C-alpha cells in the first residue's frame, strides 16, 4: 500500500466498501444468532433471546448509522483505517477513524435486526412437537 505525506494508507476508504463489509459482517451475525438460538433450551427463553437480539440490534443500527453518516460528513474525505490510528495528531481527528467503524457496525446491525425478528416469527409459529419450538 502507498502512504501519503501524513503516513495514511492510500487509497482512502469509500463509503460503499465500508457498508458492503458491514453487510457481510451482518450476514455472519445472523448465522451466529440462529445457531445460538438453537441452544437456548426453553421456547419462551428462545423467543425472548431473539426479540432482545432484534430490538437491540435495531436500536444499535439507528444509532451507529446516524453517527457514522454524521462523522463521515464531518471528515470531509479524510477517512482513515484503524491501522492509521498512529497518524492522528489532534483531538478532533479521532472522528476520521470512528466514522468507518460506526458505519460498519450500523450496517451489520441493520442486517441483523430484521433477521432476528424474522427468526422470532418462525420460532413463534413452529409446531409444538418440532425441534424449532423447543419444549
mmCIF file of C-alpha atoms in Angstrom:
data_model
loop_
_atom_site.group_PDB
_atom_site.id
_atom_site.type_symbol
_atom_site.label_atom_id
_atom_site.label_comp_id
_atom_site.label_asym_id
_atom_site.label_seq_id
_atom_site.Cartn_x
_atom_site.Cartn_y
_atom_site.Cartn_z
ATOM 1 C CA UNK A 1 0.000 0.000 0.000
ATOM 2 C CA UNK A 2 1.059 3.505 -0.660
ATOM 3 C CA UNK A 3 1.250 6.172 2.032
ATOM 4 C CA UNK A 4 0.512 9.865 1.667
ATOM 5 C CA UNK A 5 2.592 12.640 3.202
ATOM 6 C CA UNK A 6 0.956 12.143 6.638
ATOM 7 C CA UNK A 7 1.609 8.385 6.640
ATOM 8 C CA UNK A 8 -2.044 7.482 5.964
ATOM 9 C CA UNK A 9 -2.591 4.423 3.786
ATOM 10 C CA UNK A 10 -3.935 5.008 0.294
ATOM 11 C CA UNK A 11 -6.432 4.597 -1.254
ATOM 12 C CA UNK A 12 -8.817 6.152 1.250
ATOM 13 C CA UNK A 13 -11.848 4.213 2.384
ATOM 14 C CA UNK A 14 -15.019 4.505 0.319
ATOM 15 C CA UNK A 15 -18.433 4.506 1.954
ATOM 16 C CA UNK A 16 -19.753 1.847 -0.419
ATOM 17 C CA UNK A 17 -16.971 -0.575 0.555
ATOM 18 C CA UNK A 18 -17.377 0.106 4.271
ATOM 19 C CA UNK A 19 -21.135 -0.533 4.099
ATOM 20 C CA UNK A 20 -20.647 -3.674 1.991
ATOM 21 C CA UNK A 21 -18.262 -5.130 4.557
ATOM 22 C CA UNK A 22 -20.742 -4.261 7.316
ATOM 23 C CA UNK A 23 -23.470 -6.162 5.460
ATOM 24 C CA UNK A 24 -21.165 -9.196 5.189
ATOM 25 C CA UNK A 25 -20.475 -8.995 8.922
ATOM 26 C CA UNK A 26 -24.241 -8.786 9.462
ATOM 27 C CA UNK A 27 -24.833 -11.966 7.487
ATOM 28 C CA UNK A 28 -22.274 -13.703 9.671
ATOM 29 C CA UNK A 29 -24.014 -12.339 12.762
ATOM 30 C CA UNK A 30 -27.344 -13.720 11.530
ATOM 31 C CA UNK A 31 -25.837 -17.199 11.250
ATOM 32 C CA UNK A 32 -24.322 -16.852 14.724
ATOM 33 C CA UNK A 33 -27.617 -15.724 16.301
ATOM 34 C CA UNK A 34 -29.512 -18.538 14.563
ATOM 35 C CA UNK A 35 -27.082 -21.157 15.857
ATOM 36 C CA UNK A 36 -27.055 -19.726 19.382
ATOM 37 C CA UNK A 37 -30.866 -19.622 19.402
ATOM 38 C CA UNK A 38 -30.939 -23.368 18.784
ATOM 39 C CA UNK A 39 -29.049 -23.931 22.033
ATOM 40 C CA UNK A 40 -31.471 -21.893 24.160
ATOM 41 C CA UNK A 41 -33.445 -24.619 25.935
ATOM 42 C CA UNK A 42 -36.977 -23.276 26.572
ATOM 43 C CA UNK A 43 -39.360 -21.939 23.947
ATOM 44 C CA UNK A 44 -40.139 -18.740 25.842
ATOM 45 C CA UNK A 45 -36.441 -18.108 26.507
ATOM 46 C CA UNK A 46 -35.642 -18.679 22.830
ATOM 47 C CA UNK A 47 -38.315 -16.179 21.805
ATOM 48 C CA UNK A 48 -37.051 -13.680 24.362
ATOM 49 C CA UNK A 49 -33.461 -14.076 23.128
ATOM 50 C CA UNK A 50 -34.484 -13.438 19.522
ATOM 51 C CA UNK A 51 -36.680 -10.473 20.482
ATOM 52 C CA UNK A 52 -33.912 -8.867 22.518
ATOM 53 C CA UNK A 53 -31.323 -9.525 19.784
ATOM 54 C CA UNK A 54 -33.623 -7.972 17.183
ATOM 55 C CA UNK A 55 -34.579 -4.982 19.327
ATOM 56 C CA UNK A 56 -31.065 -4.144 20.486
ATOM 57 C CA UNK A 57 -29.627 -4.511 17.016
ATOM 58 C CA UNK A 58 -32.394 -2.290 15.610
ATOM 59 C CA UNK A 59 -31.638 0.466 18.091
ATOM 60 C CA UNK A 60 -27.904 -0.040 17.549
ATOM 61 C CA UNK A 61 -28.337 0.192 13.783
ATOM 62 C CA UNK A 62 -30.133 3.501 14.100
ATOM 63 C CA UNK A 63 -27.583 4.996 16.494
ATOM 64 C CA UNK A 64 -24.471 3.762 14.712
ATOM 65 C CA UNK A 65 -25.675 4.587 11.196
ATOM 66 C CA UNK A 66 -26.706 8.117 12.129
ATOM 67 C CA UNK A 67 -23.436 8.659 13.984
ATOM 68 C CA UNK A 68 -21.405 7.144 11.167
ATOM 69 C CA UNK A 69 -23.036 9.237 8.459
ATOM 70 C CA UNK A 70 -22.622 12.403 10.533
ATOM 71 C CA UNK A 71 -18.962 11.676 11.273
ATOM 72 C CA UNK A 72 -18.278 10.682 7.673
ATOM 73 C CA UNK A 73 -19.658 14.014 6.523
ATOM 74 C CA UNK A 74 -17.580 15.847 9.133
ATOM 75 C CA UNK A 75 -14.397 14.134 7.946
ATOM 76 C CA UNK A 76 -14.548 15.876 4.547
ATOM 77 C CA UNK A 77 -12.891 12.972 2.725
ATOM 78 C CA UNK A 78 -10.193 12.310 5.340
ATOM 79 C CA UNK A 79 -11.484 8.883 6.410
ATOM 80 C CA UNK A 80 -8.852 6.574 7.891
ATOM 81 C CA UNK A 81 -8.493 2.918 8.785
ATOM 82 C CA UNK A 82 -7.856 1.615 12.303
ATOM 83 C CA UNK A 83 -4.295 0.897 11.177
ATOM 84 C CA UNK A 84 -3.876 4.642 10.672
ATOM 85 C CA UNK A 85 -4.602 5.445 14.327
ATOM 86 C CA UNK A 86 -0.942 6.438 14.871
ATOM 87 C CA UNK A 87 -1.281 9.178 12.229
ATOM 88 C CA UNK A 88 -3.807 11.115 14.318
ATOM 89 C CA UNK A 89 -2.255 14.314 15.626
ATOM 90 C CA UNK A 90 -5.168 16.248 17.146
ATOM 91 C CA UNK A 91 -8.169 15.638 19.363
ATOM 92 C CA UNK A 92 -10.707 16.061 16.584
ATOM 93 C CA UNK A 93 -9.038 13.624 14.165
ATOM 94 C CA UNK A 94 -10.269 10.565 16.050
ATOM 95 C CA UNK A 95 -13.551 11.015 14.190
ATOM 96 C CA UNK A 96 -11.741 10.051 10.968
ATOM 97 C CA UNK A 97 -11.194 6.556 12.398
ATOM 98 C CA UNK A 98 -14.536 6.243 14.202
ATOM 99 C CA UNK A 99 -16.654 7.099 11.119
ATOM 100 C CA UNK A 100 -15.999 3.862 9.177
ATOM 101 C CA UNK A 101 -16.217 1.784 12.367
ATOM 102 C CA UNK A 102 -19.605 3.271 13.177
ATOM 103 C CA UNK A 103 -20.938 2.747 9.655
ATOM 104 C CA UNK A 104 -19.699 -0.840 9.577
ATOM 105 C CA UNK A 105 -21.301 -1.719 12.922
ATOM 106 C CA UNK A 106 -24.516 0.082 11.927
ATOM 107 C CA UNK A 107 -24.759 -1.840 8.648
ATOM 108 C CA UNK A 108 -24.131 -5.095 10.498
ATOM 109 C CA UNK A 109 -26.896 -4.322 12.996
ATOM 110 C CA UNK A 110 -29.255 -3.210 10.208
ATOM 111 C CA UNK A 111 -28.946 -6.677 8.663
ATOM 112 C CA UNK A 112 -29.217 -8.494 11.996
ATOM 113 C CA UNK A 113 -32.351 -6.712 13.289
ATOM 114 C CA UNK A 114 -34.893 -7.846 10.677
ATOM 115 C CA UNK A 115 -33.325 -11.309 10.523
ATOM 116 C CA UNK A 116 -33.645 -11.786 14.294
ATOM 117 C CA UNK A 117 -37.253 -10.580 14.222
ATOM 118 C CA UNK A 118 -37.918 -12.935 11.297
ATOM 119 C CA UNK A 119 -36.414 -15.825 13.241
ATOM 120 C CA UNK A 120 -38.627 -14.832 16.169
ATOM 121 C CA UNK A 121 -41.676 -15.116 13.927
ATOM 122 C CA UNK A 122 -40.586 -18.505 12.588
ATOM 123 C CA UNK A 123 -39.872 -19.907 16.059
ATOM 124 C CA UNK A 124 -43.133 -18.500 17.422
ATOM 125 C CA UNK A 125 -45.124 -20.153 14.623
ATOM 126 C CA UNK A 126 -43.350 -23.525 14.952
ATOM 127 C CA UNK A 127 -45.421 -26.552 15.834
ATOM 128 C CA UNK A 128 -45.265 -27.707 19.456
ATOM 129 C CA UNK A 129 -43.526 -31.006 18.671
ATOM 130 C CA UNK A 130 -40.924 -29.526 16.266
ATOM 131 C CA UNK A 131 -37.232 -29.006 17.047
ATOM 132 C CA UNK A 132 -37.698 -25.273 16.446
ATOM 133 C CA UNK A 133 -40.267 -24.988 19.218
ATOM 134 C CA UNK A 134 -38.032 -26.405 21.962
ATOM 135 C CA UNK A 135 -40.023 -27.640 24.950
#
